[in-house]
Amino acid sequence: MNRCSHPDHPHCTVWVMPGEAACAHGHVQPAALAPACIPGEMATAGVAVAAPEAAVRPHLHVSGFDPRAAGGRQVLKLALRGMPADCAAQVTLLASSRLLLDNGERHVFTRTVRGEWLPVFLEFSSRKLEHGQYRIEVELHSRAETPAAAARTWVAALLVLAPRADASLHEIHQTFLATHKNVRVHADDASIARVQARTGGGRLDVDVRASNAGIAHLDLDGRAGKIDLGFSSIAWDEDLLEIDVPSQAAAHPCPTGSACLVAAGSSGSSGLSSEHGARYLRLFALDECVLGRGEPGAADADIRLMHHGESGPALDGLTRRISSRHALIRRAREGYEIEDVSRYGVLVDGAWPGKHAPVALRPGMRIELTASIPGVVSLEVTALLPNGILLHRLDAGMTHEAFYLMDPERTLTAAPRLGALGLPLLFHRDGGFWHLDPASGEQTALTPALAGAGLAGWPQGARFAARPYPEYQDEPATPPARVRAADVRYLAGA
């Protein structure tokens, strides 16, 4: 005897006798065995051939919602289930809501070597909000791990109830069950709760469990048409709807997620505006960029920063005030955000937001690394683009480097105005970087062999490098204790 195994009703706990086509609730069961004999072939005696498993749709299993904690802090446990085998090993979750979400909008599901997905815990608070139901909009992005694969996106909306302060538990649960028909009831740690729900809206599948001296009470009264339950937390499944499945295109001739535009001649002659001239325009197409101390061979940071003095990079003293992992810049549901993860702090518009407290970035915002000694590295958000963000240095390293962080695998659908900055229009797709001509709409794949003199907005005499730090010609595999003097002369433009 087995439990009900219908994929659309994962919480049904009715036992099904062998050979029965449906459970007592009417859920059709997937075939357990293949036909005993295939036409034209002889059946193997005593061998049962399993039929293909029913396809399970991608969905989020949401658990941990406690109506008794309404108005305060809650934690939802999100478990990813039914994902296709060709999705990436890490799936990014972007969440937004009128509820007060903690720890930023971006979270990551990680797949283990056994194929299981580690859960994500979404913390929120409904304090000072009017009672009612609130949506938590979620997007899941699976990036293409190989040039032949395609990026995939799923969306869903979670409904969370913020009841009145004087609402009884059975009123809370009745409202919740009116919108969720597949419900798991779990009473734990000697907890008791009650609910009354009408079944006129359709069939209701309930999984009732009790542990640790908890009481989970189920009373089905057919005459009254009500269900009386006792539980302390609620769990449900939310289907993921897939959108934005691009067609697979040919591989990029120079696949990379980080690169650089190198200006010809001395520092500051890149063809950019005089205000934001830079010798190196670092390009990054990553879901999350790590800002850290700049050292040849550094593996912790994507954007490697050094303090610049009047004569060039100053490797001693103030540079050591930058941690190897100092800050994170990542894509949020709307725009970008920065998070301090360092020992020395980050100032955003002159204020320290706190460690592990993401702050949304906007044009003109000033970022200081570090908070203890201002002026070590100063960055400015010069533009927020449809596919990325531009950062320029405001300190003595202004003429040395600038940074263009863009969304991986996101094509520009409209040409933003970058004329004041003197920058070319770039985007990332098919595993590599592309140039967009704003007049003709022509897209050109960027490779080191490309002669970019004829491309719109391309710096005069600049070249494309498939590495973000091409000035380190012979970069060691492990970070050295100190940067060589030859590297200092090279960085200073000698």
Short mmCIF file of C-alpha atoms in Angstrom, two decimals:
data_model
loop_
_atom_site.label_atom_id
_atom_site.label_comp_id
_atom_site.label_asym_id
_atom_site.label_seq_id
_atom_site.Cartn_x
_atom_site.Cartn_y
_atom_site.Cartn_z
CA MET A 1 0.00 0.00 0.00
CA ASN A 2 1.33 3.42 -1.00
CA ARG A 3 0.34 6.98 -0.36
CA CYS A 4 -1.32 9.10 -3.03
CA SER A 5 1.35 10.07 -5.58
CA HIS A 6 -0.57 12.52 -7.78
CA PRO A 7 1.93 15.28 -8.78
CA ASP A 8 -0.66 18.09 -8.48
CA HIS A 9 -1.62 17.10 -4.91
CA PRO A 10 1.68 16.50 -3.08
CA HIS A 11 0.05 16.88 0.36
CA CYS A 12 -2.62 14.23 -0.05
CA THR A 13 -1.97 11.54 2.58
CA VAL A 14 -4.62 9.00 1.59
CA TRP A 15 -3.37 5.41 1.25
CA VAL A 16 -3.96 3.73 -2.12
CA MET A 17 -4.34 -0.03 -2.52
CA PRO A 18 -2.19 -1.72 -5.21
CA GLY A 19 -3.94 -1.68 -8.54
CA GLU A 20 -6.33 1.15 -7.74
CA ALA A 21 -6.43 3.91 -10.39
CA ALA A 22 -7.36 6.72 -7.99
CA CYS A 23 -7.24 7.51 -4.29
CA ALA A 24 -10.29 8.12 -2.11
CA HIS A 25 -10.18 11.83 -2.99
CA GLY A 26 -10.36 11.07 -6.71
CA HIS A 27 -6.72 11.82 -7.58
CA VAL A 28 -5.67 9.70 -10.56
CA GLN A 29 -2.50 7.73 -9.80
CA PRO A 30 0.41 7.43 -12.26
CA ALA A 31 0.90 3.93 -13.66
CA ALA A 32 3.08 1.89 -11.27
CA LEU A 33 4.01 -0.88 -13.68
CA ALA A 34 4.45 -1.22 -17.41
CA PRO A 35 2.19 -3.63 -19.32
CA ALA A 36 3.04 -7.24 -18.66
CA CYS A 37 3.45 -8.01 -22.35
CA ILE A 38 4.43 -5.75 -25.21
CA PRO A 39 2.90 -6.66 -28.59
CA GLY A 40 5.40 -8.45 -30.78
CA GLU A 41 7.74 -9.23 -27.85
CA MET A 42 7.79 -11.82 -25.07
CA ALA A 43 7.38 -10.51 -21.53
CA THR A 44 10.14 -11.32 -19.05
CA ALA A 45 8.69 -13.48 -16.33
CA GLY A 46 8.92 -12.08 -12.83
CA VAL A 47 10.39 -8.71 -13.89
CA ALA A 48 8.35 -5.55 -13.34
CA VAL A 49 9.30 -2.65 -15.61
CA ALA A 50 8.63 0.75 -14.07
CA ALA A 51 6.72 3.23 -16.17
CA PRO A 52 8.14 6.69 -16.78
CA GLU A 53 7.53 8.98 -13.85
CA ALA A 54 4.96 11.69 -14.24
CA ALA A 55 6.47 15.07 -15.00
CA VAL A 56 6.61 17.33 -11.96
CA ARG A 57 6.16 21.01 -12.69
CA PRO A 58 8.67 23.48 -11.21
CA HIS A 59 7.28 24.92 -8.00
CA LEU A 60 8.23 26.51 -4.69
CA HIS A 61 7.33 24.72 -1.49
CA VAL A 62 6.64 27.50 1.03
CA SER A 63 6.60 26.64 4.73
CA GLY A 64 6.94 28.29 8.10
CA PHE A 65 4.12 30.85 7.82
CA ASP A 66 2.74 31.44 11.31
CA PRO A 67 -0.42 33.59 11.54
CA ARG A 68 0.22 34.15 15.25
CA ALA A 69 3.30 36.21 14.36
CA ALA A 70 1.33 38.68 12.23
CA GLY A 71 2.63 42.19 12.59
CA GLY A 72 6.08 41.05 13.62
CA ARG A 73 9.06 39.30 12.04
CA GLN A 74 8.54 36.06 10.14
CA VAL A 75 10.69 33.68 8.14
CA LEU A 76 9.42 31.78 5.12
CA LYS A 77 11.34 28.71 4.04
CA LEU A 78 11.38 28.40 0.24
CA ALA A 79 12.27 24.99 -1.18
CA LEU A 80 12.81 24.63 -4.93
CA ARG A 81 11.29 21.49 -6.44
CA GLY A 82 10.66 20.01 -9.87
CA MET A 83 13.33 22.05 -11.66
CA PRO A 84 14.46 20.83 -15.11
CA ALA A 85 17.79 19.07 -15.37
CA ASP A 86 19.28 21.65 -17.77
CA CYS A 87 18.97 24.63 -15.41
CA ALA A 88 22.07 26.17 -13.85
CA ALA A 89 23.60 24.91 -10.61
CA GLN A 90 22.74 28.28 -9.03
CA VAL A 91 19.34 29.92 -9.54
CA THR A 92 18.94 33.57 -8.54
CA LEU A 93 15.75 34.59 -6.73
CA LEU A 94 14.67 38.25 -6.83
CA ALA A 95 11.86 39.19 -4.43
CA SER A 96 9.88 42.41 -3.99
CA SER A 97 6.91 43.29 -1.81
CA ARG A 98 5.30 46.04 0.24
CA LEU A 99 6.26 43.89 3.21
CA LEU A 100 9.57 44.80 4.81
CA LEU A 101 12.01 42.27 3.35
CA ASP A 102 15.28 41.73 5.21
CA ASN A 103 18.71 40.93 3.74
CA GLY A 104 17.93 42.56 0.39
CA GLU A 105 15.91 41.36 -2.56
CA ARG A 106 18.41 38.91 -4.01
CA HIS A 107 18.87 35.32 -2.86
CA VAL A 108 20.45 32.26 -4.46
CA PHE A 109 19.31 28.64 -4.65
CA THR A 110 22.30 26.27 -4.83
CA ARG A 111 22.13 22.70 -6.10
CA THR A 112 24.15 20.07 -4.26
CA VAL A 113 26.16 17.32 -5.91
CA ARG A 114 23.25 14.95 -5.23
CA GLY A 115 20.89 17.17 -7.22
CA GLU A 116 19.04 18.57 -4.21
CA TRP A 117 18.40 22.29 -3.80
CA LEU A 118 19.38 24.08 -0.60
CA PRO A 119 16.44 26.12 0.75
CA VAL A 120 16.28 29.90 0.91
CA PHE A 121 14.94 31.68 4.00
CA LEU A 122 12.99 34.85 3.23
CA GLU A 123 12.70 37.14 6.26
CA PHE A 124 10.04 39.86 6.36
CA SER A 125 7.95 41.99 8.69
CA SER A 126 4.44 43.44 8.36
CA ARG A 127 4.84 45.92 11.21
CA LYS A 128 2.97 49.23 10.76
CA LEU A 129 1.18 47.90 7.65
CA GLU A 130 -2.58 47.79 7.23
CA HIS A 131 -4.16 44.36 7.68
CA GLY A 132 -4.90 42.40 4.54
CA GLN A 133 -3.17 40.16 2.03
CA TYR A 134 0.19 41.17 0.56
CA ARG A 135 2.00 39.82 -2.47
CA ILE A 136 5.63 38.80 -2.58
CA GLU A 137 6.60 38.86 -6.25
CA VAL A 138 9.47 36.50 -7.04
CA GLU A 139 11.56 35.94 -10.14
CA LEU A 140 13.91 33.00 -10.63
CA HIS A 141 16.74 33.29 -13.15
CA SER A 142 18.81 30.39 -14.42
CA ARG A 143 21.83 31.63 -16.34
CA ALA A 144 23.31 29.75 -19.28
CA GLU A 145 26.33 27.79 -18.02
CA THR A 146 27.46 26.81 -21.53
CA PRO A 147 27.21 28.67 -24.85
CA ALA A 148 24.83 25.99 -26.15
CA ALA A 149 22.47 26.35 -23.17
CA ALA A 150 19.75 28.97 -22.82
CA ALA A 151 18.89 31.27 -19.94
CA ARG A 152 15.52 30.58 -18.31
CA THR A 153 13.23 32.68 -16.11
CA TRP A 154 10.30 31.73 -13.85
CA VAL A 155 7.89 33.99 -11.96
CA ALA A 156 5.44 33.45 -9.10
CA ALA A 157 3.45 35.49 -6.57
CA LEU A 158 3.17 34.46 -2.91
CA LEU A 159 0.18 35.68 -0.89
CA VAL A 160 0.87 36.41 2.77
CA LEU A 161 -1.84 37.47 5.20
CA ALA A 162 -1.32 40.35 7.64
CA PRO A 163 -4.48 40.08 9.81
CA ARG A 164 -6.06 42.58 12.16
CA ALA A 165 -4.56 42.83 15.61
CA ASP A 166 -7.83 41.59 17.17
CA ALA A 167 -8.45 38.80 14.63
CA SER A 168 -8.99 35.33 16.06
CA LEU A 169 -7.01 32.36 14.84
CA HIS A 170 -9.96 30.69 13.15
CA GLU A 171 -10.69 33.92 11.20
CA ILE A 172 -7.04 34.09 10.12
CA HIS A 173 -6.98 30.50 8.97
CA GLN A 174 -10.34 30.71 7.25
CA THR A 175 -9.12 33.66 5.16
CA PHE A 176 -5.91 31.85 4.32
CA LEU A 177 -7.62 28.61 3.30
CA ALA A 178 -9.93 30.56 0.99
CA THR A 179 -6.98 31.13 -1.36
CA HIS A 180 -4.86 27.98 -0.79
CA LYS A 181 -6.52 24.62 -1.39
CA ASN A 182 -3.50 22.35 -0.88
CA VAL A 183 -2.44 22.89 2.73
CA ARG A 184 -0.01 21.17 5.09
CA VAL A 185 -0.87 21.46 8.78
CA HIS A 186 1.92 20.95 11.32
CA ALA A 187 1.53 21.36 15.07
CA ASP A 188 4.85 21.38 16.91
CA ASP A 189 6.22 22.01 20.41
CA ALA A 190 2.97 21.63 22.34
CA SER A 191 1.18 24.24 20.21
CA ILE A 192 -2.56 24.35 19.62
CA ALA A 193 -4.43 26.45 17.05
CA ARG A 194 -7.87 26.24 15.47
CA VAL A 195 -9.44 27.08 12.13
CA GLN A 196 -12.87 26.86 10.50
CA ALA A 197 -13.04 26.76 6.71
CA ARG A 198 -15.90 26.23 4.30
CA THR A 199 -15.39 23.72 1.48
CA GLY A 200 -17.82 25.26 -0.96
CA GLY A 201 -14.95 26.58 -3.10
CA GLY A 202 -13.83 23.11 -4.13
CA ARG A 203 -11.95 20.10 -2.84
CA LEU A 204 -9.49 20.70 -0.01
CA ASP A 205 -6.44 18.46 0.46
CA VAL A 206 -4.93 18.69 3.92
CA ASP A 207 -1.81 16.98 5.31
CA VAL A 208 -2.08 16.96 9.13
CA ARG A 209 0.97 16.18 11.27
CA ALA A 210 1.75 16.54 14.97
CA SER A 211 5.11 16.23 16.74
CA ASN A 212 6.78 17.18 20.02
CA ALA A 213 3.54 16.98 22.02
CA GLY A 214 1.74 19.20 19.51
CA ILE A 215 -1.99 18.79 18.89
CA ALA A 216 -3.24 18.76 15.30
CA HIS A 217 -7.01 18.32 15.32
CA LEU A 218 -9.05 17.54 12.21
CA ASP A 219 -12.85 17.48 12.47
CA LEU A 220 -14.87 16.93 9.26
CA ASP A 221 -18.51 17.76 9.81
CA GLY A 222 -20.40 16.98 6.64
CA ARG A 223 -23.69 18.34 7.94
CA ALA A 224 -22.28 21.78 8.63
CA GLY A 225 -19.98 21.79 5.60
CA LYS A 226 -17.03 22.98 7.64
CA ILE A 227 -13.51 21.79 8.45
CA ASP A 228 -12.16 22.39 11.93
CA LEU A 229 -8.36 22.20 12.16
CA GLY A 230 -5.77 22.91 14.79
CA PHE A 231 -2.24 23.85 13.75
CA SER A 232 0.52 26.38 14.34
CA SER A 233 2.14 26.87 10.92
CA ILE A 234 1.04 26.68 7.30
CA ALA A 235 2.83 25.36 4.20
CA TRP A 236 1.80 25.35 0.56
CA ASP A 237 3.12 24.88 -2.99
CA GLU A 238 3.34 27.74 -5.48
CA ASP A 239 3.70 26.90 -9.18
CA LEU A 240 6.48 28.62 -11.11
CA LEU A 241 5.45 30.01 -14.50
CA GLU A 242 8.27 30.03 -17.03
CA ILE A 243 8.73 33.12 -19.20
CA ASP A 244 11.43 34.59 -21.41
CA VAL A 245 12.93 31.44 -22.91
CA PRO A 246 15.27 32.73 -25.63
CA SER A 247 16.15 30.62 -28.61
CA GLN A 248 19.61 29.14 -28.53
CA ALA A 249 22.02 31.09 -30.70
CA ALA A 250 25.48 30.43 -32.03
CA ALA A 251 28.34 30.62 -29.57
CA HIS A 252 30.15 33.94 -29.19
CA PRO A 253 33.56 33.99 -30.93
CA CYS A 254 35.21 35.24 -27.70
CA PRO A 255 33.18 33.96 -24.71
CA THR A 256 34.00 35.69 -21.43
CA GLY A 257 32.20 37.21 -18.47
CA SER A 258 34.82 39.90 -17.78
CA ALA A 259 36.89 41.97 -20.19
CA CYS A 260 38.41 45.42 -20.68
CA LEU A 261 38.62 48.28 -23.17
CA VAL A 262 42.20 49.53 -23.20
CA ALA A 263 42.87 53.05 -24.47
CA ALA A 264 45.90 53.79 -26.58
CA GLY A 265 48.59 56.24 -25.50
CA SER A 266 48.98 57.70 -22.05
CA SER A 267 46.43 57.59 -19.26
CA GLY A 268 43.44 59.82 -19.85
CA SER A 269 43.62 59.83 -23.68
CA SER A 270 40.92 57.23 -24.15
CA GLY A 271 38.54 59.40 -26.09
CA LEU A 272 36.13 59.61 -23.18
CA SER A 273 35.02 62.94 -21.81
CA SER A 274 37.62 64.99 -19.99
CA GLU A 275 35.64 64.65 -16.77
CA HIS A 276 35.61 60.85 -16.82
CA GLY A 277 38.66 59.94 -18.91
CA ALA A 278 40.10 56.53 -18.04
CA ARG A 279 42.74 54.30 -19.54
CA TYR A 280 40.98 51.03 -18.65
CA LEU A 281 37.22 50.49 -18.87
CA ARG A 282 36.67 47.22 -16.96
CA LEU A 283 33.70 45.18 -18.18
CA PHE A 284 31.92 42.69 -15.92
CA ALA A 285 28.86 40.57 -16.79
CA LEU A 286 28.17 38.87 -13.47
CA ASP A 287 25.13 38.41 -11.24
CA GLU A 288 27.25 39.60 -8.32
CA CYS A 289 30.54 41.54 -8.38
CA VAL A 290 32.96 41.44 -5.46
CA LEU A 291 34.94 44.62 -4.78
CA GLY A 292 38.23 43.97 -3.00
CA ARG A 293 41.90 44.76 -2.67
CA GLY A 294 43.78 44.91 -5.97
CA GLU A 295 46.63 42.46 -6.14
CA PRO A 296 47.96 40.41 -9.07
CA GLY A 297 46.55 36.92 -8.81
CA ALA A 298 43.86 37.90 -6.29
CA ALA A 299 41.09 35.33 -6.43
CA ASP A 300 38.62 36.81 -3.94
CA ALA A 301 37.63 39.97 -5.82
CA ASP A 302 36.26 40.61 -9.30
CA ILE A 303 36.85 44.38 -9.14
CA ARG A 304 40.34 44.81 -7.69
CA LEU A 305 40.93 48.26 -6.27
CA MET A 306 44.13 50.00 -5.13
CA HIS A 307 44.66 53.35 -3.53
CA HIS A 308 46.16 55.90 -5.96
CA GLY A 309 48.49 58.69 -4.98
CA GLU A 310 49.92 61.57 -6.99
CA SER A 311 52.49 59.30 -8.64
CA GLY A 312 50.18 56.35 -9.33
CA PRO A 313 49.06 53.27 -7.40
CA ALA A 314 50.23 53.28 -3.79
CA LEU A 315 50.57 49.64 -2.78
CA ASP A 316 51.65 50.24 0.81
CA GLY A 317 49.69 51.78 3.64
CA LEU A 318 46.17 52.79 2.61
CA THR A 319 45.69 49.98 0.08
CA ARG A 320 45.78 47.53 2.97
CA ARG A 321 42.65 49.23 4.36
CA ILE A 322 40.71 47.50 1.58
CA SER A 323 39.61 43.96 2.43
CA SER A 324 40.08 41.12 -0.02
CA ARG A 325 36.25 40.95 -0.07
CA HIS A 326 35.17 44.48 0.77
CA ALA A 327 31.73 45.00 -0.82
CA LEU A 328 29.25 43.30 -3.12
CA ILE A 329 27.38 44.95 -5.99
CA ARG A 330 24.55 42.89 -7.42
CA ARG A 331 21.38 43.13 -9.40
CA ALA A 332 18.20 43.61 -7.38
CA ARG A 333 14.66 43.36 -8.71
CA GLU A 334 14.79 47.05 -9.59
CA GLY A 335 18.26 48.46 -10.19
CA TYR A 336 21.42 47.56 -8.27
CA GLU A 337 22.43 47.43 -4.63
CA ILE A 338 25.69 47.44 -2.66
CA GLU A 339 26.42 45.51 0.54
CA ASP A 340 29.30 46.01 2.95
CA VAL A 341 31.04 42.72 3.85
CA SER A 342 34.39 44.15 5.00
CA ARG A 343 36.33 44.79 8.19
CA TYR A 344 36.79 48.49 7.48
CA GLY A 345 33.33 49.56 6.30
CA VAL A 346 31.82 51.36 3.31
CA LEU A 347 30.45 54.90 3.23
CA VAL A 348 27.48 55.50 0.91
CA ASP A 349 26.89 59.25 0.47
CA GLY A 350 28.92 59.83 3.62
CA ALA A 351 27.00 57.39 5.85
CA TRP A 352 27.78 53.84 6.87
CA PRO A 353 24.70 51.69 6.14
CA GLY A 354 25.89 48.88 8.39
CA LYS A 355 27.44 45.53 7.63
CA HIS A 356 25.34 43.16 5.53
CA ALA A 357 22.73 45.89 4.98
CA PRO A 358 22.14 46.28 1.20
CA VAL A 359 21.60 49.82 -0.12
CA ALA A 360 19.98 50.61 -3.48
CA LEU A 361 22.26 52.54 -5.83
CA ARG A 362 21.17 55.60 -7.79
CA PRO A 363 22.97 58.00 -10.16
CA GLY A 364 25.28 60.46 -8.43
CA MET A 365 25.70 58.31 -5.35
CA ARG A 366 29.22 58.34 -3.89
CA ILE A 367 30.86 55.19 -2.51
CA GLU A 368 33.86 55.40 -0.17
CA LEU A 369 36.15 52.48 0.64
CA THR A 370 36.77 52.57 3.59
CA ALA A 371 34.67 54.10 6.37
CA SER A 372 37.58 54.40 8.79
CA ILE A 373 39.85 56.46 6.49
CA PRO A 374 37.93 58.33 3.74
CA GLY A 375 39.68 58.80 0.43
CA VAL A 376 41.31 55.36 0.05
CA VAL A 377 39.05 54.62 -2.93
CA SER A 378 36.19 56.90 -3.99
CA LEU A 379 33.65 55.77 -6.62
CA GLU A 380 30.66 57.52 -8.15
CA VAL A 381 27.60 55.97 -9.79
CA THR A 382 27.62 57.89 -13.06
CA ALA A 383 24.76 56.09 -14.82
CA LEU A 384 22.10 53.43 -14.35
CA LEU A 385 21.45 51.75 -17.69
CA PRO A 386 18.77 49.28 -18.80
CA ASN A 387 21.36 46.51 -18.73
CA GLY A 388 23.93 47.70 -16.21
CA ILE A 389 25.59 50.36 -14.09
CA LEU A 390 28.62 52.65 -14.61
CA LEU A 391 31.12 53.45 -11.86
CA HIS A 392 33.92 56.01 -12.15
CA ARG A 393 36.67 56.81 -9.68
CA LEU A 394 36.68 60.25 -8.09
CA ASP A 395 40.12 59.96 -6.51
CA ALA A 396 43.58 60.08 -8.06
CA GLY A 397 42.77 56.88 -9.98
CA MET A 398 40.18 58.72 -12.10
CA THR A 399 42.36 58.68 -15.22
CA HIS A 400 43.34 55.07 -14.68
CA GLU A 401 40.15 52.99 -14.64
CA ALA A 402 36.36 52.94 -14.73
CA PHE A 403 33.90 50.08 -14.37
CA TYR A 404 30.91 48.93 -16.42
CA LEU A 405 28.84 46.27 -14.64
CA MET A 406 26.15 44.71 -16.83
CA ASP A 407 23.57 41.95 -16.64
CA PRO A 408 24.75 38.69 -18.19
CA GLU A 409 22.76 37.53 -21.21
CA ARG A 410 20.71 40.72 -21.49
CA THR A 411 20.40 42.42 -24.86
CA LEU A 412 19.83 46.17 -25.17
CA THR A 413 16.38 46.76 -26.65
CA ALA A 414 16.77 50.55 -26.75
CA ALA A 415 19.82 52.76 -26.99
CA PRO A 416 20.37 54.73 -23.74
CA ARG A 417 21.99 58.12 -23.95
CA LEU A 418 25.69 57.86 -23.21
CA GLY A 419 26.90 60.73 -25.34
CA ALA A 420 27.83 62.86 -22.34
CA LEU A 421 30.04 60.06 -21.03
CA GLY A 422 31.60 59.29 -24.40
CA LEU A 423 31.13 55.53 -23.98
CA PRO A 424 30.17 52.89 -26.53
CA LEU A 425 26.93 50.96 -26.13
CA LEU A 426 27.81 47.47 -24.90
CA PHE A 427 25.86 44.43 -23.73
CA HIS A 428 26.45 40.76 -22.96
CA ARG A 429 24.85 37.86 -24.83
CA ASP A 430 25.67 34.30 -25.92
CA GLY A 431 28.49 34.20 -23.39
CA GLY A 432 30.39 37.27 -24.68
CA PHE A 433 30.32 41.07 -25.11
CA TRP A 434 28.72 42.94 -28.02
CA HIS A 435 28.74 46.49 -29.39
CA LEU A 436 25.49 48.17 -30.46
CA ASP A 437 25.42 50.90 -33.08
CA PRO A 438 22.68 53.33 -31.92
CA ALA A 439 22.04 54.62 -35.46
CA SER A 440 21.86 51.41 -37.48
CA GLY A 441 21.13 48.93 -34.70
CA GLU A 442 23.99 46.72 -35.92
CA GLN A 443 25.44 44.36 -33.31
CA THR A 444 29.13 43.48 -33.41
CA ALA A 445 30.77 40.75 -31.36
CA LEU A 446 33.83 42.04 -29.46
CA THR A 447 37.07 40.08 -29.88
CA PRO A 448 40.76 41.00 -29.38
CA ALA A 449 41.18 40.98 -33.16
CA LEU A 450 38.46 43.58 -33.70
CA ALA A 451 39.54 46.96 -35.11
CA GLY A 452 37.07 49.22 -33.37
CA ALA A 453 37.92 52.51 -35.05
CA GLY A 454 34.69 52.44 -37.05
CA LEU A 455 32.37 51.57 -34.18
CA ALA A 456 30.13 54.30 -32.76
CA GLY A 457 31.38 55.66 -29.44
CA TRP A 458 34.49 53.48 -29.53
CA PRO A 459 37.52 55.23 -27.99
CA GLN A 460 40.05 56.26 -30.63
CA GLY A 461 42.80 53.65 -30.89
CA ALA A 462 41.32 51.48 -28.12
CA ARG A 463 41.54 47.71 -28.16
CA PHE A 464 39.45 44.96 -26.61
CA ALA A 465 41.04 42.55 -24.13
CA ALA A 466 39.32 39.36 -23.00
CA ARG A 467 40.64 39.88 -19.43
CA PRO A 468 39.52 42.57 -16.99
CA TYR A 469 43.14 43.37 -15.98
CA PRO A 470 45.30 43.02 -19.09
CA GLU A 471 48.08 45.12 -17.54
CA TYR A 472 49.12 42.07 -15.53
CA GLN A 473 50.87 40.30 -18.38
CA ASP A 474 52.25 37.38 -16.39
CA GLU A 475 49.73 37.10 -13.59
CA PRO A 476 50.72 34.43 -11.06
CA ALA A 477 48.23 31.73 -10.09
CA THR A 478 48.42 32.66 -6.40
CA PRO A 479 48.53 36.18 -4.92
CA PRO A 480 52.09 37.25 -4.04
CA ALA A 481 52.92 38.79 -0.70
CA ARG A 482 53.80 42.10 -2.38
CA VAL A 483 53.26 43.52 -5.84
CA ARG A 484 56.41 43.71 -7.93
CA ALA A 485 57.93 47.09 -8.81
CA ALA A 486 57.50 46.28 -12.51
CA ASP A 487 53.76 46.03 -11.99
CA VAL A 488 53.78 49.44 -10.28
CA ARG A 489 55.52 51.05 -13.24
CA TYR A 490 53.12 49.38 -15.66
CA LEU A 491 50.04 50.49 -13.74
CA ALA A 492 51.35 54.04 -13.55
CA GLY A 493 51.64 54.14 -17.35
CA ALA A 494 55.42 54.04 -17.48
#
